[in-house]
PDB file of C-alpha atoms in Angstrom:
ATOM      1  CA  UNK A   1     -53.347  53.946 -45.971  1.00 61.00           C
ATOM      2  CA  UNK A   2     -52.984  56.993 -48.156  1.00 82.00           C
ATOM      3  CA  UNK A   3     -55.875  58.228 -50.086  1.00 96.00           C
ATOM      4  CA  UNK A   4     -55.820  56.640 -53.508  1.00 98.00           C
ATOM      5  CA  UNK A   5     -57.837  57.440 -56.607  1.00 98.00           C
ATOM      6  CA  UNK A   6     -57.852  54.430 -59.019  1.00 98.00           C
ATOM      7  CA  UNK A   7     -58.460  55.167 -62.701  1.00 98.00           C
ATOM      8  CA  UNK A   8     -58.618  52.117 -64.924  1.00 98.00           C
ATOM      9  CA  UNK A   9     -59.116  51.640 -68.713  1.00 98.00           C
ATOM     10  CA  UNK A  10     -58.948  55.261 -69.758  1.00 98.00           C
ATOM     11  CA  UNK A  11     -58.369  54.025 -73.355  1.00 98.00           C
ATOM     12  CA  UNK A  12     -57.278  57.391 -74.729  1.00 98.00           C
ATOM     13  CA  UNK A  13     -60.570  59.183 -74.085  1.00 98.00           C
ATOM     14  CA  UNK A  14     -59.380  62.578 -73.016  1.00 98.00           C
ATOM     15  CA  UNK A  15     -62.679  64.281 -72.143  1.00 98.00           C
ATOM     16  CA  UNK A  16     -63.553  61.374 -69.785  1.00 98.00           C
ATOM     17  CA  UNK A  17     -60.093  61.576 -68.175  1.00 98.00           C
ATOM     18  CA  UNK A  18     -60.370  65.340 -67.641  1.00 98.00           C
ATOM     19  CA  UNK A  19     -63.809  65.037 -66.135  1.00 98.00           C
ATOM     20  CA  UNK A  20     -62.398  62.534 -63.589  1.00 98.00           C
ATOM     21  CA  UNK A  21     -59.318  64.578 -62.833  1.00 98.00           C
ATOM     22  CA  UNK A  22     -61.570  67.554 -62.132  1.00 98.00           C
ATOM     23  CA  UNK A  23     -63.281  65.683 -59.240  1.00 98.00           C
ATOM     24  CA  UNK A  24     -62.386  67.129 -55.892  1.00 98.00           C
ATOM     25  CA  UNK A  25     -61.584  63.748 -54.310  1.00 97.00           C
ATOM     26  CA  UNK A  26     -59.237  62.980 -57.234  1.00 98.00           C
ATOM     27  CA  UNK A  27     -57.540  66.405 -56.949  1.00 97.00           C
ATOM     28  CA  UNK A  28     -57.021  65.903 -53.195  1.00 96.00           C
ATOM     29  CA  UNK A  29     -55.944  62.272 -53.379  1.00 97.00           C
ATOM     30  CA  UNK A  30     -52.366  61.702 -52.269  1.00 96.00           C
ATOM     31  CA  UNK A  31     -51.835  59.080 -55.044  1.00 97.00           C
ATOM     32  CA  UNK A  32     -53.443  58.399 -58.378  1.00 98.00           C
ATOM     33  CA  UNK A  33     -53.054  54.816 -59.601  1.00 98.00           C
ATOM     34  CA  UNK A  34     -53.543  54.096 -63.298  1.00 98.00           C
ATOM     35  CA  UNK A  35     -54.715  50.503 -63.444  1.00 97.00           C
ATOM     36  CA  UNK A  36     -53.855  49.770 -67.081  1.00 96.00           C
ATOM     37  CA  UNK A  37     -55.176  50.229 -70.609  1.00 97.00           C
ATOM     38  CA  UNK A  38     -54.304  53.854 -70.527  1.00 98.00           C
ATOM     39  CA  UNK A  39     -53.764  55.026 -74.148  1.00 98.00           C
ATOM     40  CA  UNK A  40     -55.388  52.597 -76.602  1.00 97.00           C
ATOM     41  CA  UNK A  41     -58.107  54.871 -78.020  1.00 97.00           C
ATOM     42  CA  UNK A  42     -58.847  57.925 -80.150  1.00 98.00           C
ATOM     43  CA  UNK A  43     -56.527  60.384 -78.189  1.00 98.00           C
ATOM     44  CA  UNK A  44     -53.464  58.393 -77.056  1.00 98.00           C
ATOM     45  CA  UNK A  45     -50.856  61.102 -77.248  1.00 98.00           C
ATOM     46  CA  UNK A  46     -52.854  63.693 -75.470  1.00 98.00           C
ATOM     47  CA  UNK A  47     -54.015  61.302 -72.802  1.00 98.00           C
ATOM     48  CA  UNK A  48     -50.433  60.208 -71.921  1.00 98.00           C
ATOM     49  CA  UNK A  49     -49.286  63.926 -71.962  1.00 98.00           C
ATOM     50  CA  UNK A  50     -51.972  64.953 -69.401  1.00 98.00           C
ATOM     51  CA  UNK A  51     -51.114  62.090 -67.097  1.00 98.00           C
ATOM     52  CA  UNK A  52     -47.293  62.553 -67.295  1.00 98.00           C
ATOM     53  CA  UNK A  53     -47.777  66.211 -66.368  1.00 97.00           C
ATOM     54  CA  UNK A  54     -49.194  65.068 -63.071  1.00 97.00           C
ATOM     55  CA  UNK A  55     -45.771  63.975 -62.006  1.00 96.00           C
ATOM     56  CA  UNK A  56     -44.894  61.671 -59.142  1.00 95.00           C
ATOM     57  CA  UNK A  57     -48.377  61.638 -57.752  1.00 95.00           C
ATOM     58  CA  UNK A  58     -49.295  59.128 -60.420  1.00 98.00           C
ATOM     59  CA  UNK A  59     -48.505  55.441 -60.142  1.00 98.00           C
ATOM     60  CA  UNK A  60     -48.587  53.673 -63.435  1.00 98.00           C
ATOM     61  CA  UNK A  61     -49.610  50.026 -64.017  1.00 98.00           C
ATOM     62  CA  UNK A  62     -49.398  48.424 -67.527  1.00 98.00           C
ATOM     63  CA  UNK A  63     -52.504  46.770 -68.982  1.00 97.00           C
ATOM     64  CA  UNK A  64     -52.693  44.302 -71.892  1.00 97.00           C
ATOM     65  CA  UNK A  65     -53.767  47.103 -74.357  1.00 97.00           C
ATOM     66  CA  UNK A  66     -50.638  49.127 -73.317  1.00 97.00           C
ATOM     67  CA  UNK A  67     -48.418  46.078 -73.831  1.00 97.00           C
ATOM     68  CA  UNK A  68     -49.960  45.549 -77.252  1.00 97.00           C
ATOM     69  CA  UNK A  69     -49.394  49.201 -78.221  1.00 98.00           C
ATOM     70  CA  UNK A  70     -45.755  48.829 -77.454  1.00 98.00           C
ATOM     71  CA  UNK A  71     -45.493  45.573 -79.491  1.00 97.00           C
ATOM     72  CA  UNK A  72     -47.333  47.204 -82.431  1.00 97.00           C
ATOM     73  CA  UNK A  73     -45.234  50.372 -82.280  1.00 97.00           C
ATOM     74  CA  UNK A  74     -42.081  48.237 -82.336  1.00 97.00           C
ATOM     75  CA  UNK A  75     -43.253  45.975 -85.093  1.00 96.00           C
ATOM     76  CA  UNK A  76     -43.376  42.893 -82.688  1.00 96.00           C
ATOM     77  CA  UNK A  77     -47.091  42.229 -82.679  1.00 93.00           C
ATOM     78  CA  UNK A  78     -47.709  39.099 -84.670  1.00 91.00           C
ATOM     79  CA  UNK A  79     -51.466  38.471 -83.925  1.00 92.00           C
ATOM     80  CA  UNK A  80     -54.664  39.912 -85.291  1.00 92.00           C
ATOM     81  CA  UNK A  81     -55.269  43.339 -83.849  1.00 93.00           C
ATOM     82  CA  UNK A  82     -57.879  43.212 -81.064  1.00 90.00           C
ATOM     83  CA  UNK A  83     -59.672  46.213 -82.548  1.00 92.00           C
ATOM     84  CA  UNK A  84     -59.266  48.876 -85.252  1.00 94.00           C
ATOM     85  CA  UNK A  85     -58.097  51.720 -83.101  1.00 97.00           C
ATOM     86  CA  UNK A  86     -55.041  50.002 -81.512  1.00 97.00           C
ATOM     87  CA  UNK A  87     -52.775  49.830 -84.578  1.00 97.00           C
ATOM     88  CA  UNK A  88     -53.631  53.445 -85.384  1.00 98.00           C
ATOM     89  CA  UNK A  89     -52.983  54.497 -81.734  1.00 98.00           C
ATOM     90  CA  UNK A  90     -49.644  52.733 -81.683  1.00 98.00           C
ATOM     91  CA  UNK A  91     -48.600  54.627 -84.794  1.00 98.00           C
ATOM     92  CA  UNK A  92     -49.356  57.926 -83.143  1.00 98.00           C
ATOM     93  CA  UNK A  93     -47.176  57.468 -80.053  1.00 98.00           C
ATOM     94  CA  UNK A  94     -43.908  59.289 -79.790  1.00 98.00           C
ATOM     95  CA  UNK A  95     -40.791  57.239 -78.977  1.00 98.00           C
ATOM     96  CA  UNK A  96     -40.679  58.586 -75.387  1.00 98.00           C
ATOM     97  CA  UNK A  97     -44.294  57.390 -74.896  1.00 98.00           C
ATOM     98  CA  UNK A  98     -43.556  53.963 -76.290  1.00 98.00           C
ATOM     99  CA  UNK A  99     -40.683  53.729 -73.733  1.00 98.00           C
ATOM    100  CA  UNK A 100     -42.871  54.893 -70.968  1.00 98.00           C
ATOM    101  CA  UNK A 101     -45.425  52.182 -71.637  1.00 98.00           C
ATOM    102  CA  UNK A 102     -42.756  49.550 -72.136  1.00 98.00           C
ATOM    103  CA  UNK A 103     -41.187  50.169 -68.796  1.00 98.00           C
ATOM    104  CA  UNK A 104     -44.459  50.023 -66.689  1.00 98.00           C
ATOM    105  CA  UNK A 105     -44.882  47.267 -64.056  1.00 98.00           C
ATOM    106  CA  UNK A 106     -47.789  44.872 -64.213  1.00 97.00           C
ATOM    107  CA  UNK A 107     -48.466  45.078 -60.445  1.00 97.00           C
ATOM    108  CA  UNK A 108     -47.849  47.726 -57.750  1.00 98.00           C
ATOM    109  CA  UNK A 109     -48.323  47.124 -54.010  1.00 97.00           C
ATOM    110  CA  UNK A 110     -49.041  50.029 -51.650  1.00 95.00           C
ATOM    111  CA  UNK A 111     -49.360  48.846 -48.083  1.00 94.00           C
ATOM    112  CA  UNK A 112     -51.505  45.769 -48.100  1.00 95.00           C
ATOM    113  CA  UNK A 113     -53.236  46.670 -51.383  1.00 96.00           C
ATOM    114  CA  UNK A 114     -52.102  45.178 -54.675  1.00 97.00           C
ATOM    115  CA  UNK A 115     -52.983  47.024 -57.912  1.00 98.00           C
ATOM    116  CA  UNK A 116     -53.061  45.228 -61.285  1.00 98.00           C
ATOM    117  CA  UNK A 117     -54.872  45.443 -64.534  1.00 98.00           C
ATOM    118  CA  UNK A 118     -56.681  42.056 -64.968  1.00 96.00           C
ATOM    119  CA  UNK A 119     -55.309  39.736 -62.293  1.00 95.00           C
ATOM    120  CA  UNK A 120     -52.077  39.733 -60.316  1.00 95.00           C
ATOM    121  CA  UNK A 121     -50.664  36.957 -62.519  1.00 95.00           C
ATOM    122  CA  UNK A 122     -51.870  37.933 -66.008  1.00 94.00           C
ATOM    123  CA  UNK A 123     -52.724  41.260 -67.705  1.00 95.00           C
ATOM    124  CA  UNK A 124     -55.561  39.865 -69.696  1.00 93.00           C
ATOM    125  CA  UNK A 125     -57.043  37.116 -67.546  1.00 93.00           C
ATOM    126  CA  UNK A 126     -60.868  37.455 -67.223  1.00 89.00           C
ATOM    127  CA  UNK A 127     -62.579  37.070 -63.767  1.00 91.00           C
ATOM    128  CA  UNK A 128     -66.036  38.497 -63.124  1.00 89.00           C
ATOM    129  CA  UNK A 129     -68.000  39.654 -60.168  1.00 89.00           C
ATOM    130  CA  UNK A 130     -69.967  36.422 -60.209  1.00 89.00           C
ATOM    131  CA  UNK A 131     -67.102  34.036 -60.941  1.00 90.00           C
ATOM    132  CA  UNK A 132     -67.173  31.185 -58.361  1.00 90.00           C
ATOM    133  CA  UNK A 133     -64.748  31.191 -55.400  1.00 90.00           C
ATOM    134  CA  UNK A 134     -62.874  28.285 -56.849  1.00 90.00           C
ATOM    135  CA  UNK A 135     -61.924  30.439 -59.856  1.00 91.00           C
ATOM    136  CA  UNK A 136     -60.853  33.401 -57.648  1.00 91.00           C
ATOM    137  CA  UNK A 137     -58.763  30.991 -55.470  1.00 89.00           C
ATOM    138  CA  UNK A 138     -57.007  29.765 -58.663  1.00 91.00           C
ATOM    139  CA  UNK A 139     -56.325  33.293 -59.816  1.00 91.00           C
ATOM    140  CA  UNK A 140     -54.987  34.328 -56.378  1.00 92.00           C
ATOM    141  CA  UNK A 141     -52.898  31.235 -55.840  1.00 88.00           C
ATOM    142  CA  UNK A 142     -49.459  32.162 -54.523  1.00 86.00           C
ATOM    143  CA  UNK A 143     -50.449  35.746 -53.639  1.00 93.00           C
ATOM    144  CA  UNK A 144     -48.803  36.757 -50.332  1.00 93.00           C
ATOM    145  CA  UNK A 145     -51.129  36.657 -47.380  1.00 92.00           C
ATOM    146  CA  UNK A 146     -50.101  40.122 -46.529  1.00 94.00           C
ATOM    147  CA  UNK A 147     -52.058  41.358 -49.548  1.00 95.00           C
ATOM    148  CA  UNK A 148     -55.568  42.021 -48.134  1.00 95.00           C
ATOM    149  CA  UNK A 149     -56.993  43.935 -51.114  1.00 96.00           C
ATOM    150  CA  UNK A 150     -56.649  43.522 -54.906  1.00 97.00           C
ATOM    151  CA  UNK A 151     -57.664  46.424 -57.089  1.00 98.00           C
ATOM    152  CA  UNK A 152     -58.038  45.802 -60.831  1.00 97.00           C
ATOM    153  CA  UNK A 153     -59.881  46.893 -63.975  1.00 96.00           C
ATOM    154  CA  UNK A 154     -60.008  45.179 -67.392  1.00 95.00           C
ATOM    155  CA  UNK A 155     -63.673  44.239 -67.603  1.00 93.00           C
ATOM    156  CA  UNK A 156     -64.821  47.908 -67.487  1.00 93.00           C
ATOM    157  CA  UNK A 157     -67.457  47.022 -64.830  1.00 92.00           C
ATOM    158  CA  UNK A 158     -67.098  48.283 -61.304  1.00 94.00           C
ATOM    159  CA  UNK A 159     -67.657  45.976 -58.296  1.00 94.00           C
ATOM    160  CA  UNK A 160     -66.422  45.237 -54.794  1.00 95.00           C
ATOM    161  CA  UNK A 161     -66.800  41.734 -53.270  1.00 94.00           C
ATOM    162  CA  UNK A 162     -65.112  39.539 -50.668  1.00 92.00           C
ATOM    163  CA  UNK A 163     -63.110  36.501 -51.688  1.00 90.00           C
ATOM    164  CA  UNK A 164     -62.002  34.340 -48.729  1.00 86.00           C
ATOM    165  CA  UNK A 165     -61.201  37.216 -46.347  1.00 88.00           C
ATOM    166  CA  UNK A 166     -59.714  39.317 -49.178  1.00 92.00           C
ATOM    167  CA  UNK A 167     -61.336  42.383 -50.761  1.00 95.00           C
ATOM    168  CA  UNK A 168     -61.456  42.492 -54.527  1.00 96.00           C
ATOM    169  CA  UNK A 169     -62.259  45.909 -56.101  1.00 97.00           C
ATOM    170  CA  UNK A 170     -62.738  46.522 -59.890  1.00 97.00           C
ATOM    171  CA  UNK A 171     -62.514  50.328 -60.589  1.00 97.00           C
ATOM    172  CA  UNK A 172     -64.530  50.013 -63.765  1.00 96.00           C
ATOM    173  CA  UNK A 173     -63.501  52.156 -66.690  1.00 96.00           C
ATOM    174  CA  UNK A 174     -62.900  55.913 -67.224  1.00 98.00           C
ATOM    175  CA  UNK A 175     -63.052  55.871 -71.051  1.00 97.00           C
ATOM    176  CA  UNK A 176     -65.345  52.886 -71.937  1.00 94.00           C
ATOM    177  CA  UNK A 177     -67.639  52.232 -68.974  1.00 94.00           C
ATOM    178  CA  UNK A 178     -70.094  49.310 -69.064  1.00 90.00           C
ATOM    179  CA  UNK A 179     -73.176  49.031 -66.861  1.00 87.00           C
ATOM    180  CA  UNK A 180     -74.066  52.682 -66.673  1.00 89.00           C
ATOM    181  CA  UNK A 181     -73.094  55.911 -68.435  1.00 90.00           C
ATOM    182  CA  UNK A 182     -70.285  58.102 -67.112  1.00 95.00           C
ATOM    183  CA  UNK A 183     -66.599  57.339 -66.269  1.00 97.00           C
ATOM    184  CA  UNK A 184     -66.212  54.968 -63.310  1.00 97.00           C
ATOM    185  CA  UNK A 185     -63.338  54.911 -60.829  1.00 98.00           C
ATOM    186  CA  UNK A 186     -62.600  54.001 -57.275  1.00 98.00           C
ATOM    187  CA  UNK A 187     -61.510  55.968 -54.171  1.00 98.00           C
ATOM    188  CA  UNK A 188     -59.624  54.193 -51.424  1.00 97.00           C
ATOM    189  CA  UNK A 189     -59.390  55.782 -48.034  1.00 95.00           C
ATOM    190  CA  UNK A 190     -58.669  54.687 -44.459  1.00 91.00           C
ATOM    191  CA  UNK A 191     -62.368  54.284 -44.093  1.00 91.00           C
ATOM    192  CA  UNK A 192     -62.678  51.790 -47.006  1.00 92.00           C
ATOM    193  CA  UNK A 193     -63.413  51.724 -50.755  1.00 95.00           C
ATOM    194  CA  UNK A 194     -65.920  53.856 -52.593  1.00 97.00           C
ATOM    195  CA  UNK A 195     -67.016  53.148 -56.261  1.00 97.00           C
ATOM    196  CA  UNK A 196     -67.509  56.427 -57.951  1.00 97.00           C
ATOM    197  CA  UNK A 197     -69.091  57.621 -61.270  1.00 97.00           C
ATOM    198  CA  UNK A 198     -68.428  60.941 -62.764  1.00 98.00           C
ATOM    199  CA  UNK A 199     -71.031  62.899 -64.822  1.00 96.00           C
ATOM    200  CA  UNK A 200     -70.038  63.397 -68.478  1.00 97.00           C
ATOM    201  CA  UNK A 201     -71.803  65.145 -71.342  1.00 96.00           C
ATOM    202  CA  UNK A 202     -71.312  62.165 -73.696  1.00 96.00           C
ATOM    203  CA  UNK A 203     -72.607  64.160 -76.705  1.00 96.00           C
ATOM    204  CA  UNK A 204     -70.165  67.008 -76.128  1.00 97.00           C
ATOM    205  CA  UNK A 205     -67.360  64.527 -75.484  1.00 97.00           C
ATOM    206  CA  UNK A 206     -68.188  62.763 -78.750  1.00 97.00           C
ATOM    207  CA  UNK A 207     -68.174  65.959 -80.731  1.00 97.00           C
ATOM    208  CA  UNK A 208     -64.850  66.938 -79.273  1.00 98.00           C
ATOM    209  CA  UNK A 209     -63.210  63.653 -80.153  1.00 98.00           C
ATOM    210  CA  UNK A 210     -64.560  63.879 -83.688  1.00 98.00           C
ATOM    211  CA  UNK A 211     -63.169  67.354 -84.050  1.00 98.00           C
ATOM    212  CA  UNK A 212     -59.782  66.742 -82.420  1.00 97.00           C
ATOM    213  CA  UNK A 213     -58.807  63.158 -83.122  1.00 98.00           C
ATOM    214  CA  UNK A 214     -57.353  62.124 -86.424  1.00 97.00           C
ATOM    215  CA  UNK A 215     -58.462  58.453 -86.059  1.00 98.00           C
ATOM    216  CA  UNK A 216     -60.216  57.590 -89.295  1.00 97.00           C
ATOM    217  CA  UNK A 217     -62.890  55.590 -87.502  1.00 97.00           C
ATOM    218  CA  UNK A 218     -63.542  58.119 -84.795  1.00 97.00           C
ATOM    219  CA  UNK A 219     -67.305  58.666 -85.630  1.00 97.00           C
ATOM    220  CA  UNK A 220     -67.990  54.974 -85.380  1.00 97.00           C
ATOM    221  CA  UNK A 221     -65.910  54.701 -82.214  1.00 96.00           C
ATOM    222  CA  UNK A 222     -67.795  57.415 -80.346  1.00 96.00           C
ATOM    223  CA  UNK A 223     -71.072  55.965 -81.503  1.00 96.00           C
ATOM    224  CA  UNK A 224     -70.304  52.610 -80.013  1.00 93.00           C
ATOM    225  CA  UNK A 225     -68.479  53.604 -76.845  1.00 92.00           C
ATOM    226  CA  UNK A 226     -69.520  57.109 -75.917  1.00 93.00           C
ATOM    227  CA  UNK A 227     -73.001  57.433 -77.251  1.00 92.00           C
ATOM    228  CA  UNK A 228     -73.974  53.823 -76.331  1.00 89.00           C
ATOM    229  CA  UNK A 229     -73.605  52.142 -73.005  1.00 85.00           C
ATOM    230  CA  UNK A 230     -73.482  48.324 -72.844  1.00 84.00           C
ATOM    231  CA  UNK A 231     -75.421  46.974 -69.835  1.00 84.00           C
ATOM    232  CA  UNK A 232     -73.762  44.911 -67.185  1.00 83.00           C
ATOM    233  CA  UNK A 233     -75.806  41.929 -68.415  1.00 86.00           C
ATOM    234  CA  UNK A 234     -74.586  42.311 -71.962  1.00 85.00           C
ATOM    235  CA  UNK A 235     -70.996  42.659 -70.890  1.00 82.00           C
ATOM    236  CA  UNK A 236     -71.116  39.763 -68.479  1.00 83.00           C
ATOM    237  CA  UNK A 237     -72.563  37.441 -71.151  1.00 85.00           C
ATOM    238  CA  UNK A 238     -69.927  38.485 -73.638  1.00 80.00           C
ATOM    239  CA  UNK A 239     -67.105  38.003 -71.230  1.00 82.00           C
ATOM    240  CA  UNK A 240     -68.291  34.761 -69.647  1.00 83.00           C
ATOM    241  CA  UNK A 241     -66.720  32.270 -72.008  1.00 81.00           C
ATOM    242  CA  UNK A 242     -63.319  33.911 -71.503  1.00 78.00           C
ATOM    243  CA  UNK A 243     -63.732  33.965 -67.693  1.00 75.00           C
ATOM    244  CA  UNK A 244     -64.436  30.294 -67.183  1.00 68.00           C
ATOM    245  CA  UNK A 245     -60.754  29.426 -67.439  1.00 55.00           C
TER     246      UNK A 245
END
C-alpha cells in the first residue's frame, strides 16, 4: 500500500486546500486522492489550477457537485440548483476545466482500497456513520470481495468504522468541515488509517475569500461555512432523512 492522502469536498475553498497541501504528510504522500466535490465553491478556477499543477501525483474522483457543475456549464442541468454558489462557479470555469471534470471517474481502486465520493454505486447516496449494517450491506451489494476498504466523503464528517469485515473511511471535508473547525482529511499508510484535521485561521481565510473571489454572495458564504461550524449532531439530523434509503 502506497501512502495516500485523501482530500474530499474541497468545494473551491483555496485557503483550506493550501493549508492541507502544506502539511508534511501530504507533501510526502506518494499519492493524493481527491474524493469529489472539488470545485463548487467561491474559488473554483484557482482551486482546480492549484490541483492540476500537482501533476500525476493526484488521482481525481468526480463527486455529485462536480457532475452538476459540468451540466450547468453545458446548459444541461434541468433541476433547481442545490445552492446559490454552484451556478456561479459553473460560469467561471474555463472550457478545459469543464472537460477535466467531465472526464473524471466516479470510483478509483488502488490495491484493495476503493475510493469514491458518496458510495461506490452512486455519487450522491447518503450513508452515515450510524447507519445500520443492513443499509451498508445494501449500498455495498455487488462490490468485489477483493475490496477491503472503501474511502469516501460527501457528508463532510470524518469517521472510520467496520462493516462486515470491511473498513469504511470518510475523509470529511477540506473546504466545508462539519463536526469541528478546520479542514479534515485522511492519511492511509501501511500501518492503517489516520483521520487528520489541519489548523486554519478561519477569519483570515474568510477575509481572503471576500477580497479575492468575485462570487456575489461570498460574504454570506464565508459567514455560514468558514466562520460557523455545524456540529456533528446538527449535520446527522439534517442528513438522516436522506440516508434512510
